[in-house]
Amino acid sequence: MKNVFHKEPLARAIEAVVAAGGSEPREARLVAENLVTANLLGHDSHGIGMIPRYVDALLEGGLSVNQHPKVKLDGGALLALDGCQGYGQVIGHEATAMALERARVHGLCIMALGRSHHLGRIGHWGEQAAAHGLISISFVNVISRAIVAPYAGADARFGTNPVCIAIPLPGEPPFLLDMATSAVAQGKLRVAHNKGEKVPLGWVIDDRGNPTDDPRWAVLQPFGAMQTFGVHKGYGLAVACELLGGALTGGGVTDYDNKTRRRVLNGMLSILIDPARLGTQELFGKDTKSFLAWLRASRPAPGFDRVRIAGEPERETRARREREGVPVDAETWNEIRAAAAKLKLQPDRIDALARG
Ligand SMILES: NC(=O)c1ccc[n+]([C@@H]2O[C@H](COP(=O)([O-])OP(=O)(O)OC[C@H]3O[C@@H](n4cnc5c(N)ncnc54)[C@H](O)[C@@H]3O)[C@@H](O)[C@H]2O)c1
């Protein structure tokens, strides 16, 4: 059975759970709005379903409430920040705002953020930069149990290390390429496993490193591993995320000994560029428009309705879910109610808030 909630009451319910964990009202609101936005955009794996994990992380001491980025270096266009294991929804927002200010002054900013708790959809930070007319390029590592295998390796060595490129466009919403470097999100494998479905080869290997179409190897012990997208190419990008987002930011590389901890830390190296400062604005606008028109004029291939650019599918889902509500499966909703109970909040109260 699916529950369907409208975005505002759903956000109020999630806000109540976060506040019950000790967060100040602004933090509770930022976390709730960020997660509900991920659901609205269709990325349920990075939406309110993260709450049970956040609550566990909080209770085990791996996530700290009411933190703000601590400046380690503020050197012109270079900014280095410690995320203090705070909620990524606050740390990411404030770190990006600080980087935006410096990019405005210097034309660009290289922001190294280490030790933030889960930053959620990395596209959220790309959208924040694009809303101010800035380009952003981010490389992110994930410090948690390793779940993705290196190309030619037979076991997991790193996380789903995402990359995001956001480019503001003239006369339309930004190009927003926001993707994990794994072939598919882990959540999709769990769903396929629960439904008893097979998955395409190239997504998962078994515990001996053999390709398999059985998603169980990404879900149950003994674990196999997920694979990177684009064979050795996605693998290369995943390693770049670990080196730039993890080692270079000072946030650390994947935690290879972690088998049980619930906290998820992210390191993020972001490059923000003010395109107006390059002096190419007029040409950029003209060329972008003509290239996108040329791209979109491509004849749809069999089985497709039209060519889209990155960011468009999410905006279409958002328009639909704003209208029709956000579907939340019964298992996810029960887990959220159980998480609320761990914080001494009545699950019935959460139901009532979410239903408005
Ligand atoms: N914080 C973390 O630790 C972490 C880790 C991994 C992933 N993530 C997040 O998970 C989310 C999902 O990642 P994903 O790789 O599953 O995303 P995805 O595969 O759904 O989409 C990847 C990109 O492809 C684009 N796209 C999709 N369909 C398209 C089409 N038909 N035409 C043109 N472009 C299209 C999307 O707009 C998006 O930019 C992202 O927001 C990512 O930042 C976060």
mmCIF file of C-alpha atoms and ligand atoms in Angstrom:
data_model
loop_
_atom_site.group_PDB
_atom_site.id
_atom_site.type_symbol
_atom_site.label_atom_id
_atom_site.label_comp_id
_atom_site.label_asym_id
_atom_site.label_seq_id
_atom_site.Cartn_x
_atom_site.Cartn_y
_atom_site.Cartn_z
ATOM 1 C CA MET A 1 0.000 0.000 0.000
ATOM 2 C CA LYS A 2 1.249 3.460 -0.857
ATOM 3 C CA ASN A 3 0.621 6.641 1.128
ATOM 4 C CA VAL A 4 0.428 9.828 -0.906
ATOM 5 C CA PHE A 5 1.300 13.066 0.870
ATOM 6 C CA HIS A 6 1.336 16.694 -0.168
ATOM 7 C CA LYS A 7 4.702 18.347 0.117
ATOM 8 C CA GLU A 8 3.990 20.911 2.863
ATOM 9 C CA PRO A 9 2.404 18.613 5.462
ATOM 10 C CA LEU A 10 4.969 15.932 4.644
ATOM 11 C CA ALA A 11 7.771 18.431 5.294
ATOM 12 C CA ARG A 12 6.141 19.439 8.616
ATOM 13 C CA ALA A 13 6.068 15.772 9.718
ATOM 14 C CA ILE A 14 9.733 15.231 8.832
ATOM 15 C CA GLU A 15 10.632 18.536 10.483
ATOM 16 C CA ALA A 16 9.031 17.275 13.705
ATOM 17 C CA VAL A 17 11.175 14.110 13.660
ATOM 18 C CA VAL A 18 14.377 16.090 13.078
ATOM 19 C CA ALA A 19 13.457 18.590 15.810
ATOM 20 C CA ALA A 20 12.839 15.694 18.215
ATOM 21 C CA GLY A 21 16.492 14.770 17.675
ATOM 22 C CA GLY A 22 17.554 18.112 19.173
ATOM 23 C CA SER A 23 17.882 20.256 16.021
ATOM 24 C CA GLU A 24 17.041 23.952 16.160
ATOM 25 C CA PRO A 25 13.952 24.945 14.105
ATOM 26 C CA ARG A 26 15.974 26.271 11.126
ATOM 27 C CA GLU A 27 17.981 23.042 10.903
ATOM 28 C CA ALA A 28 14.844 20.898 11.155
ATOM 29 C CA ARG A 29 13.252 22.943 8.354
ATOM 30 C CA LEU A 30 16.323 22.779 6.068
ATOM 31 C CA VAL A 31 16.652 19.009 6.498
ATOM 32 C CA ALA A 32 12.932 18.395 5.912
ATOM 33 C CA GLU A 33 12.678 20.652 2.864
ATOM 34 C CA ASN A 34 15.811 19.189 1.298
ATOM 35 C CA LEU A 35 14.582 15.599 1.719
ATOM 36 C CA VAL A 36 11.058 16.329 0.497
ATOM 37 C CA THR A 37 12.544 18.132 -2.534
ATOM 38 C CA ALA A 38 14.475 14.950 -3.412
ATOM 39 C CA ASN A 39 11.173 13.029 -3.305
ATOM 40 C CA LEU A 40 9.438 15.665 -5.411
ATOM 41 C CA LEU A 41 12.167 15.326 -8.023
ATOM 42 C CA GLY A 42 11.747 11.549 -8.091
ATOM 43 C CA HIS A 43 14.938 10.674 -6.173
ATOM 44 C CA ASP A 44 13.220 8.744 -3.396
ATOM 45 C CA SER A 45 16.531 7.076 -2.488
ATOM 46 C CA HIS A 46 17.736 10.496 -1.256
ATOM 47 C CA GLY A 47 14.462 11.702 0.212
ATOM 48 C CA ILE A 48 12.595 11.196 3.464
ATOM 49 C CA GLY A 49 13.536 7.493 3.439
ATOM 50 C CA MET A 50 16.946 8.627 4.759
ATOM 51 C CA ILE A 51 15.395 9.685 8.082
ATOM 52 C CA PRO A 52 15.678 6.280 9.835
ATOM 53 C CA ARG A 53 19.366 6.154 8.961
ATOM 54 C CA TYR A 54 19.902 9.738 10.177
ATOM 55 C CA VAL A 55 18.167 8.949 13.474
ATOM 56 C CA ASP A 56 20.366 5.866 13.978
ATOM 57 C CA ALA A 57 23.460 7.933 13.115
ATOM 58 C CA LEU A 58 22.377 10.550 15.639
ATOM 59 C CA LEU A 59 21.845 7.974 18.377
ATOM 60 C CA GLU A 60 25.190 6.279 17.717
ATOM 61 C CA GLY A 61 26.978 9.679 17.819
ATOM 62 C CA GLY A 62 28.015 9.787 14.142
ATOM 63 C CA LEU A 63 25.797 12.773 13.312
ATOM 64 C CA SER A 64 25.926 15.980 15.370
ATOM 65 C CA VAL A 65 23.035 18.447 15.537
ATOM 66 C CA ASN A 66 23.223 22.244 15.159
ATOM 67 C CA GLN A 67 26.634 22.366 13.464
ATOM 68 C CA HIS A 68 27.944 24.916 10.980
ATOM 69 C CA PRO A 69 30.932 24.646 8.635
ATOM 70 C CA LYS A 70 34.184 25.493 10.395
ATOM 71 C CA VAL A 71 36.601 27.534 8.268
ATOM 72 C CA LYS A 72 40.008 25.865 8.016
ATOM 73 C CA LEU A 73 41.308 28.131 5.251
ATOM 74 C CA ASP A 74 39.850 31.265 3.689
ATOM 75 C CA GLY A 75 42.449 32.280 1.118
ATOM 76 C CA GLY A 76 40.890 34.349 -1.662
ATOM 77 C CA ALA A 77 39.463 31.896 -4.168
ATOM 78 C CA LEU A 78 40.370 28.914 -1.970
ATOM 79 C CA LEU A 79 38.060 27.858 0.812
ATOM 80 C CA ALA A 80 38.548 24.808 3.047
ATOM 81 C CA LEU A 81 35.806 23.795 5.463
ATOM 82 C CA ASP A 82 35.190 21.147 8.079
ATOM 83 C CA GLY A 83 31.596 19.905 8.106
ATOM 84 C CA CYS A 84 31.880 18.814 11.786
ATOM 85 C CA GLN A 85 29.679 15.741 11.051
ATOM 86 C CA GLY A 86 26.697 18.092 10.979
ATOM 87 C CA TYR A 87 23.527 17.558 8.948
ATOM 88 C CA GLY A 88 24.627 17.828 5.285
ATOM 89 C CA GLN A 89 21.439 19.755 4.513
ATOM 90 C CA VAL A 90 22.737 22.644 6.661
ATOM 91 C CA ILE A 91 26.460 22.200 6.042
ATOM 92 C CA GLY A 92 25.967 21.911 2.252
ATOM 93 C CA HIS A 93 23.713 24.972 2.175
ATOM 94 C CA GLU A 94 26.026 27.177 4.224
ATOM 95 C CA ALA A 95 29.228 25.932 2.554
ATOM 96 C CA THR A 96 27.775 26.612 -0.901
ATOM 97 C CA ALA A 97 26.635 30.088 0.198
ATOM 98 C CA MET A 98 30.172 30.872 1.401
ATOM 99 C CA ALA A 99 31.673 29.597 -1.858
ATOM 100 C CA LEU A 100 29.174 31.698 -3.864
ATOM 101 C CA GLU A 101 30.280 34.869 -2.084
ATOM 102 C CA ARG A 102 33.933 34.196 -2.868
ATOM 103 C CA ALA A 103 33.196 33.272 -6.507
ATOM 104 C CA ARG A 104 31.398 36.614 -6.887
ATOM 105 C CA VAL A 105 34.509 38.456 -5.663
ATOM 106 C CA HIS A 106 37.224 36.415 -7.390
ATOM 107 C CA GLY A 107 35.410 35.022 -10.433
ATOM 108 C CA LEU A 108 35.792 31.508 -9.071
ATOM 109 C CA CYS A 109 36.057 29.573 -5.842
ATOM 110 C CA ILE A 110 37.467 26.161 -5.109
ATOM 111 C CA MET A 111 35.697 24.884 -2.038
ATOM 112 C CA ALA A 112 36.983 21.830 -0.175
ATOM 113 C CA LEU A 113 34.446 20.498 2.299
ATOM 114 C CA GLY A 114 35.330 17.517 4.470
ATOM 115 C CA ARG A 115 33.438 15.569 7.135
ATOM 116 C CA SER A 116 29.907 16.663 6.373
ATOM 117 C CA HIS A 117 27.211 14.172 7.265
ATOM 118 C CA HIS A 118 25.246 12.936 4.199
ATOM 119 C CA LEU A 119 24.883 15.786 1.673
ATOM 120 C CA GLY A 120 21.851 14.166 0.043
ATOM 121 C CA ARG A 121 21.244 15.036 -3.611
ATOM 122 C CA ILE A 122 24.391 16.784 -4.759
ATOM 123 C CA GLY A 123 22.259 18.525 -7.392
ATOM 124 C CA HIS A 124 20.677 20.535 -4.568
ATOM 125 C CA TRP A 125 24.000 22.422 -4.198
ATOM 126 C CA GLY A 126 24.400 22.713 -7.965
ATOM 127 C CA GLU A 127 20.922 24.283 -8.133
ATOM 128 C CA GLN A 128 21.815 26.708 -5.340
ATOM 129 C CA ALA A 129 24.858 27.912 -7.333
ATOM 130 C CA ALA A 130 22.942 28.032 -10.631
ATOM 131 C CA ALA A 131 20.173 30.093 -9.013
ATOM 132 C CA HIS A 132 22.849 32.760 -8.474
ATOM 133 C CA GLY A 133 24.056 32.471 -12.084
ATOM 134 C CA LEU A 134 27.142 30.400 -11.221
ATOM 135 C CA ILE A 135 28.474 27.196 -12.771
ATOM 136 C CA SER A 136 29.465 24.459 -10.312
ATOM 137 C CA ILE A 137 31.359 21.202 -10.672
ATOM 138 C CA SER A 138 31.456 18.846 -7.685
ATOM 139 C CA PHE A 139 33.261 15.605 -6.903
ATOM 140 C CA VAL A 140 31.997 13.759 -3.841
ATOM 141 C CA ASN A 141 33.160 10.722 -1.871
ATOM 142 C CA VAL A 142 31.141 8.634 0.545
ATOM 143 C CA ILE A 143 32.505 7.411 3.872
ATOM 144 C CA SER A 144 30.382 4.433 4.794
ATOM 145 C CA ARG A 145 30.435 0.676 4.146
ATOM 146 C CA ALA A 146 32.064 0.095 0.714
ATOM 147 C CA ILE A 147 29.470 -1.145 -1.810
ATOM 148 C CA VAL A 148 30.993 -0.586 -5.274
ATOM 149 C CA ALA A 149 33.777 -2.671 -6.825
ATOM 150 C CA PRO A 150 36.693 -1.219 -8.804
ATOM 151 C CA TYR A 151 36.903 -2.194 -12.492
ATOM 152 C CA ALA A 152 38.642 -5.607 -12.595
ATOM 153 C CA GLY A 153 38.112 -6.070 -8.836
ATOM 154 C CA ALA A 154 35.955 -8.768 -7.259
ATOM 155 C CA ASP A 155 34.832 -6.934 -4.124
ATOM 156 C CA ALA A 156 33.581 -3.530 -2.965
ATOM 157 C CA ARG A 157 36.168 -0.842 -2.241
ATOM 158 C CA PHE A 158 34.272 2.485 -2.267
ATOM 159 C CA GLY A 159 30.831 4.092 -2.309
ATOM 160 C CA THR A 160 28.544 5.447 -5.018
ATOM 161 C CA ASN A 161 30.735 8.603 -5.286
ATOM 162 C CA PRO A 162 28.570 11.161 -7.128
ATOM 163 C CA VAL A 163 29.567 13.886 -9.590
ATOM 164 C CA CYS A 164 27.504 16.987 -10.333
ATOM 165 C CA ILE A 165 27.839 19.630 -13.055
ATOM 166 C CA ALA A 166 25.369 22.530 -12.949
ATOM 167 C CA ILE A 167 25.340 25.136 -15.718
ATOM 168 C CA PRO A 168 22.874 28.044 -15.720
ATOM 169 C CA LEU A 169 21.289 28.423 -19.162
ATOM 170 C CA PRO A 170 19.843 31.470 -20.880
ATOM 171 C CA GLY A 171 16.039 31.498 -20.810
ATOM 172 C CA GLU A 172 15.512 28.098 -19.191
ATOM 173 C CA PRO A 173 16.337 26.130 -16.019
ATOM 174 C CA PRO A 174 19.939 24.895 -15.655
ATOM 175 C CA PHE A 175 21.620 21.886 -17.161
ATOM 176 C CA LEU A 176 21.980 19.688 -14.080
ATOM 177 C CA LEU A 177 23.991 16.532 -14.481
ATOM 178 C CA ASP A 178 23.819 14.904 -11.065
ATOM 179 C CA MET A 179 24.753 11.250 -10.904
ATOM 180 C CA ALA A 180 26.242 8.473 -8.859
ATOM 181 C CA THR A 181 29.250 6.766 -10.469
ATOM 182 C CA SER A 182 27.692 3.374 -9.704
ATOM 183 C CA ALA A 183 25.709 1.875 -12.600
ATOM 184 C CA VAL A 184 22.521 2.327 -10.616
ATOM 185 C CA ALA A 185 21.410 3.655 -7.226
ATOM 186 C CA GLN A 186 21.561 1.076 -4.420
ATOM 187 C CA GLY A 187 17.880 1.747 -3.639
ATOM 188 C CA LYS A 188 16.848 0.502 -7.099
ATOM 189 C CA LEU A 189 18.550 -2.853 -6.437
ATOM 190 C CA ARG A 190 16.712 -3.199 -3.124
ATOM 191 C CA VAL A 191 13.406 -2.533 -4.872
ATOM 192 C CA ALA A 192 14.202 -5.085 -7.631
ATOM 193 C CA HIS A 193 15.174 -7.653 -4.988
ATOM 194 C CA ASN A 194 11.962 -7.074 -3.007
ATOM 195 C CA LYS A 195 9.922 -7.564 -6.180
ATOM 196 C CA GLY A 196 11.871 -10.707 -7.159
ATOM 197 C CA GLU A 197 13.030 -9.083 -10.409
ATOM 198 C CA LYS A 198 16.264 -9.614 -12.337
ATOM 199 C CA VAL A 199 18.525 -6.666 -13.189
ATOM 200 C CA PRO A 200 20.622 -6.042 -16.320
ATOM 201 C CA LEU A 201 24.152 -7.452 -16.386
ATOM 202 C CA GLY A 202 26.693 -4.726 -15.618
ATOM 203 C CA TRP A 203 25.020 -3.558 -12.424
ATOM 204 C CA VAL A 204 26.142 -6.190 -9.893
ATOM 205 C CA ILE A 205 28.769 -8.887 -9.334
ATOM 206 C CA ASP A 206 28.465 -11.839 -6.974
ATOM 207 C CA ASP A 207 30.873 -12.564 -4.083
ATOM 208 C CA ARG A 208 33.377 -14.162 -6.468
ATOM 209 C CA GLY A 209 33.373 -11.241 -8.894
ATOM 210 C CA ASN A 210 31.166 -12.864 -11.546
ATOM 211 C CA PRO A 211 28.584 -10.715 -13.378
ATOM 212 C CA THR A 212 25.065 -11.550 -12.194
ATOM 213 C CA ASP A 213 21.497 -10.457 -12.881
ATOM 214 C CA ASP A 214 20.435 -11.248 -9.297
ATOM 215 C CA PRO A 215 20.165 -8.058 -7.198
ATOM 216 C CA ARG A 216 20.433 -10.055 -3.938
ATOM 217 C CA TRP A 217 24.232 -9.699 -4.128
ATOM 218 C CA ALA A 218 23.881 -5.960 -3.476
ATOM 219 C CA VAL A 219 21.282 -6.424 -0.751
ATOM 220 C CA LEU A 220 21.979 -9.517 1.370
ATOM 221 C CA GLN A 221 25.025 -11.120 2.968
ATOM 222 C CA PRO A 222 27.282 -12.548 1.737
ATOM 223 C CA PHE A 223 27.645 -9.389 -0.317
ATOM 224 C CA GLY A 224 28.915 -9.156 -3.847
ATOM 225 C CA ALA A 225 29.228 -5.565 -5.063
ATOM 226 C CA MET A 226 27.706 -2.946 -7.301
ATOM 227 C CA GLN A 227 29.564 -1.975 -10.469
ATOM 228 C CA THR A 228 30.481 1.470 -11.744
ATOM 229 C CA PHE A 229 28.688 2.878 -14.816
ATOM 230 C CA GLY A 230 30.547 2.806 -18.130
ATOM 231 C CA VAL A 231 32.993 0.043 -17.108
ATOM 232 C CA HIS A 232 36.548 1.454 -16.647
ATOM 233 C CA LYS A 233 35.436 5.053 -17.380
ATOM 234 C CA GLY A 234 32.934 5.365 -14.553
ATOM 235 C CA TYR A 235 35.463 3.587 -12.371
ATOM 236 C CA GLY A 236 38.058 6.276 -13.159
ATOM 237 C CA LEU A 237 35.579 8.995 -12.244
ATOM 238 C CA ALA A 238 34.715 7.225 -8.962
ATOM 239 C CA VAL A 239 38.407 7.142 -8.028
ATOM 240 C CA ALA A 240 38.728 10.849 -8.921
ATOM 241 C CA CYS A 241 35.830 11.508 -6.486
ATOM 242 C CA GLU A 242 37.634 9.613 -3.741
ATOM 243 C CA LEU A 243 40.899 11.472 -4.334
ATOM 244 C CA LEU A 244 39.358 14.949 -4.770
ATOM 245 C CA GLY A 245 36.244 14.759 -2.569
ATOM 246 C CA GLY A 246 37.934 12.615 0.103
ATOM 247 C CA ALA A 247 41.734 12.867 0.250
ATOM 248 C CA LEU A 248 42.112 16.459 -1.039
ATOM 249 C CA THR A 249 39.360 17.987 1.120
ATOM 250 C CA GLY A 250 40.891 16.513 4.273
ATOM 251 C CA GLY A 251 37.620 14.709 4.952
ATOM 252 C CA GLY A 252 39.260 11.311 4.525
ATOM 253 C CA VAL A 253 38.803 8.379 2.179
ATOM 254 C CA THR A 254 36.273 5.573 2.370
ATOM 255 C CA ASP A 255 36.140 3.849 5.731
ATOM 256 C CA TYR A 256 37.212 0.346 4.758
ATOM 257 C CA ASP A 257 36.865 -1.097 8.253
ATOM 258 C CA ASN A 258 33.306 0.115 8.763
ATOM 259 C CA LYS A 259 30.910 -2.800 8.665
ATOM 260 C CA THR A 260 28.142 -1.602 10.936
ATOM 261 C CA ARG A 261 28.194 2.128 11.559
ATOM 262 C CA ARG A 262 25.099 3.930 10.312
ATOM 263 C CA ARG A 263 26.540 7.380 9.770
ATOM 264 C CA VAL A 264 27.353 8.442 6.189
ATOM 265 C CA LEU A 265 29.937 11.164 5.748
ATOM 266 C CA ASN A 266 30.547 12.994 2.478
ATOM 267 C CA GLY A 267 33.553 14.989 1.308
ATOM 268 C CA MET A 268 32.971 17.396 -1.570
ATOM 269 C CA LEU A 269 35.347 19.355 -3.769
ATOM 270 C CA SER A 270 33.385 22.040 -5.631
ATOM 271 C CA ILE A 271 34.617 24.423 -8.298
ATOM 272 C CA LEU A 272 32.352 27.441 -8.737
ATOM 273 C CA ILE A 273 32.791 29.718 -11.734
ATOM 274 C CA ASP A 274 31.137 33.062 -12.403
ATOM 275 C CA PRO A 275 30.584 32.869 -16.180
ATOM 276 C CA ALA A 276 29.993 36.621 -16.405
ATOM 277 C CA ARG A 277 33.624 37.184 -15.403
ATOM 278 C CA LEU A 278 35.093 35.286 -18.371
ATOM 279 C CA GLY A 279 33.921 37.885 -20.874
ATOM 280 C CA THR A 280 32.275 35.230 -23.062
ATOM 281 C CA GLN A 281 28.720 35.803 -21.857
ATOM 282 C CA GLU A 282 27.241 36.931 -25.153
ATOM 283 C CA LEU A 283 28.766 34.102 -27.170
ATOM 284 C CA PHE A 284 27.959 31.578 -24.424
ATOM 285 C CA GLY A 285 24.289 32.546 -24.560
ATOM 286 C CA LYS A 286 24.118 32.417 -28.361
ATOM 287 C CA ASP A 287 26.024 29.138 -28.732
ATOM 288 C CA THR A 288 24.149 27.458 -25.888
ATOM 289 C CA LYS A 289 20.786 28.302 -27.409
ATOM 290 C CA SER A 290 21.734 27.118 -30.874
ATOM 291 C CA PHE A 291 23.382 23.910 -29.623
ATOM 292 C CA LEU A 292 20.419 22.959 -27.420
ATOM 293 C CA ALA A 293 17.993 23.605 -30.283
ATOM 294 C CA TRP A 294 20.123 21.368 -32.550
ATOM 295 C CA LEU A 295 20.276 18.667 -29.857
ATOM 296 C CA ARG A 296 16.538 18.709 -29.249
ATOM 297 C CA ALA A 297 15.806 18.485 -32.957
ATOM 298 C CA SER A 298 17.252 14.967 -32.979
ATOM 299 C CA ARG A 299 14.635 12.441 -34.192
ATOM 300 C CA PRO A 300 13.373 10.404 -31.209
ATOM 301 C CA ALA A 301 14.786 6.871 -31.247
ATOM 302 C CA PRO A 302 12.317 3.949 -31.049
ATOM 303 C CA GLY A 303 10.738 3.819 -27.582
ATOM 304 C CA PHE A 304 11.484 7.488 -26.754
ATOM 305 C CA ASP A 305 9.295 10.567 -27.081
ATOM 306 C CA ARG A 306 12.050 13.185 -27.311
ATOM 307 C CA VAL A 307 15.591 14.194 -26.407
ATOM 308 C CA ARG A 308 16.004 15.797 -22.980
ATOM 309 C CA ILE A 309 18.957 17.374 -21.232
ATOM 310 C CA ALA A 310 20.065 16.499 -17.693
ATOM 311 C CA GLY A 311 17.768 18.010 -15.073
ATOM 312 C CA GLU A 312 14.657 17.883 -17.286
ATOM 313 C CA PRO A 313 13.348 14.451 -16.173
ATOM 314 C CA GLU A 314 13.472 15.563 -12.523
ATOM 315 C CA ARG A 315 11.627 18.792 -13.288
ATOM 316 C CA GLU A 316 8.890 16.838 -15.060
ATOM 317 C CA THR A 317 8.515 14.528 -12.053
ATOM 318 C CA ARG A 318 8.408 17.543 -9.764
ATOM 319 C CA ALA A 319 5.553 19.150 -11.709
ATOM 320 C CA ARG A 320 3.574 15.899 -11.428
ATOM 321 C CA ARG A 321 4.299 15.263 -7.733
ATOM 322 C CA GLU A 322 3.549 18.881 -6.786
ATOM 323 C CA ARG A 323 0.127 18.298 -8.309
ATOM 324 C CA GLU A 324 -0.589 14.726 -7.294
ATOM 325 C CA GLY A 325 1.433 14.381 -4.093
ATOM 326 C CA VAL A 326 4.487 12.327 -3.100
ATOM 327 C CA PRO A 327 3.991 8.547 -2.997
ATOM 328 C CA VAL A 328 5.666 6.857 -0.022
ATOM 329 C CA ASP A 329 5.621 3.066 0.235
ATOM 330 C CA ALA A 330 4.280 1.484 3.414
ATOM 331 C CA GLU A 331 7.643 0.019 4.466
ATOM 332 C CA THR A 332 9.416 3.383 4.236
ATOM 333 C CA TRP A 333 6.632 5.116 6.137
ATOM 334 C CA ASN A 334 6.701 2.496 8.902
ATOM 335 C CA GLU A 335 10.461 2.924 9.225
ATOM 336 C CA ILE A 336 9.999 6.687 9.597
ATOM 337 C CA ARG A 337 7.351 6.154 12.292
ATOM 338 C CA ALA A 338 9.711 3.761 14.100
ATOM 339 C CA ALA A 339 12.518 6.338 13.867
ATOM 340 C CA ALA A 340 10.200 8.958 15.411
ATOM 341 C CA ALA A 341 9.439 6.541 18.267
ATOM 342 C CA LYS A 342 13.188 6.137 18.934
ATOM 343 C CA LEU A 343 13.196 9.899 19.599
ATOM 344 C CA LYS A 344 10.171 9.606 21.904
ATOM 345 C CA LEU A 345 7.817 11.158 19.376
ATOM 346 C CA GLN A 346 4.407 9.494 18.983
ATOM 347 C CA PRO A 347 4.188 7.871 15.505
ATOM 348 C CA ASP A 348 0.491 8.872 15.395
ATOM 349 C CA ARG A 349 1.579 12.488 15.639
ATOM 350 C CA ILE A 350 3.720 12.000 12.517
ATOM 351 C CA ASP A 351 0.756 10.497 10.655
ATOM 352 C CA ALA A 352 -1.445 13.416 11.684
ATOM 353 C CA LEU A 353 1.114 16.039 10.622
ATOM 354 C CA ALA A 354 1.756 14.360 7.249
ATOM 355 C CA ARG A 355 -1.939 14.195 6.469
ATOM 356 C CA GLY A 356 -2.259 17.913 7.245
HETATM 357 N N1 LIG B 1 25.265 12.068 -0.989
HETATM 358 C C1 LIG B 1 25.664 10.906 -1.447
HETATM 359 O O1 LIG B 1 26.441 10.205 -0.800
HETATM 360 C C2 LIG B 1 25.190 10.400 -2.786
HETATM 361 C C3 LIG B 1 25.762 9.261 -3.345
HETATM 362 C C4 LIG B 1 25.311 8.815 -4.594
HETATM 363 C C5 LIG B 1 24.278 9.474 -5.258
HETATM 364 N N2 LIG B 1 23.740 10.580 -4.680
HETATM 365 C C6 LIG B 1 22.628 11.289 -5.338
HETATM 366 O O2 LIG B 1 21.698 10.340 -5.826
HETATM 367 C C7 LIG B 1 20.921 10.950 -6.840
HETATM 368 C C8 LIG B 1 20.583 9.937 -7.913
HETATM 369 O O3 LIG B 1 21.716 9.597 -8.685
HETATM 370 P P1 LIG B 1 21.549 8.624 -9.954
HETATM 371 O O4 LIG B 1 22.897 8.389 -10.538
HETATM 372 O O5 LIG B 1 20.729 7.444 -9.551
HETATM 373 O O6 LIG B 1 20.656 9.550 -10.913
HETATM 374 P P2 LIG B 1 19.931 9.176 -12.296
HETATM 375 O O7 LIG B 1 20.593 8.007 -12.948
HETATM 376 O O8 LIG B 1 18.479 9.114 -12.054
HETATM 377 O O9 LIG B 1 20.207 10.489 -13.182
HETATM 378 C C9 LIG B 1 21.533 10.875 -13.497
HETATM 379 C C10 LIG B 1 21.506 12.112 -14.384
HETATM 380 O O10 LIG B 1 20.988 11.747 -15.671
HETATM 381 C C11 LIG B 1 19.989 12.676 -16.065
HETATM 382 N N3 LIG B 1 18.999 11.961 -16.875
HETATM 383 C C12 LIG B 1 18.167 10.960 -16.473
HETATM 384 N N4 LIG B 1 17.374 10.576 -17.493
HETATM 385 C C13 LIG B 1 17.704 11.351 -18.565
HETATM 386 C C14 LIG B 1 17.217 11.460 -19.895
HETATM 387 N N5 LIG B 1 16.223 10.688 -20.343
HETATM 388 N N6 LIG B 1 17.781 12.377 -20.707
HETATM 389 C C15 LIG B 1 18.756 13.187 -20.261
HETATM 390 N N7 LIG B 1 19.260 13.148 -19.000
HETATM 391 C C16 LIG B 1 18.748 12.246 -18.164
HETATM 392 C C17 LIG B 1 19.385 13.189 -14.800
HETATM 393 O O11 LIG B 1 18.807 14.474 -15.001
HETATM 394 C C18 LIG B 1 20.615 13.249 -13.890
HETATM 395 O O12 LIG B 1 21.295 14.458 -14.046
HETATM 396 C C19 LIG B 1 21.723 12.167 -7.278
HETATM 397 O O13 LIG B 1 21.020 13.317 -6.825
HETATM 398 C C20 LIG B 1 23.047 12.039 -6.557
HETATM 399 O O14 LIG B 1 23.649 13.289 -6.178
HETATM 400 C C21 LIG B 1 24.171 11.066 -3.467
#
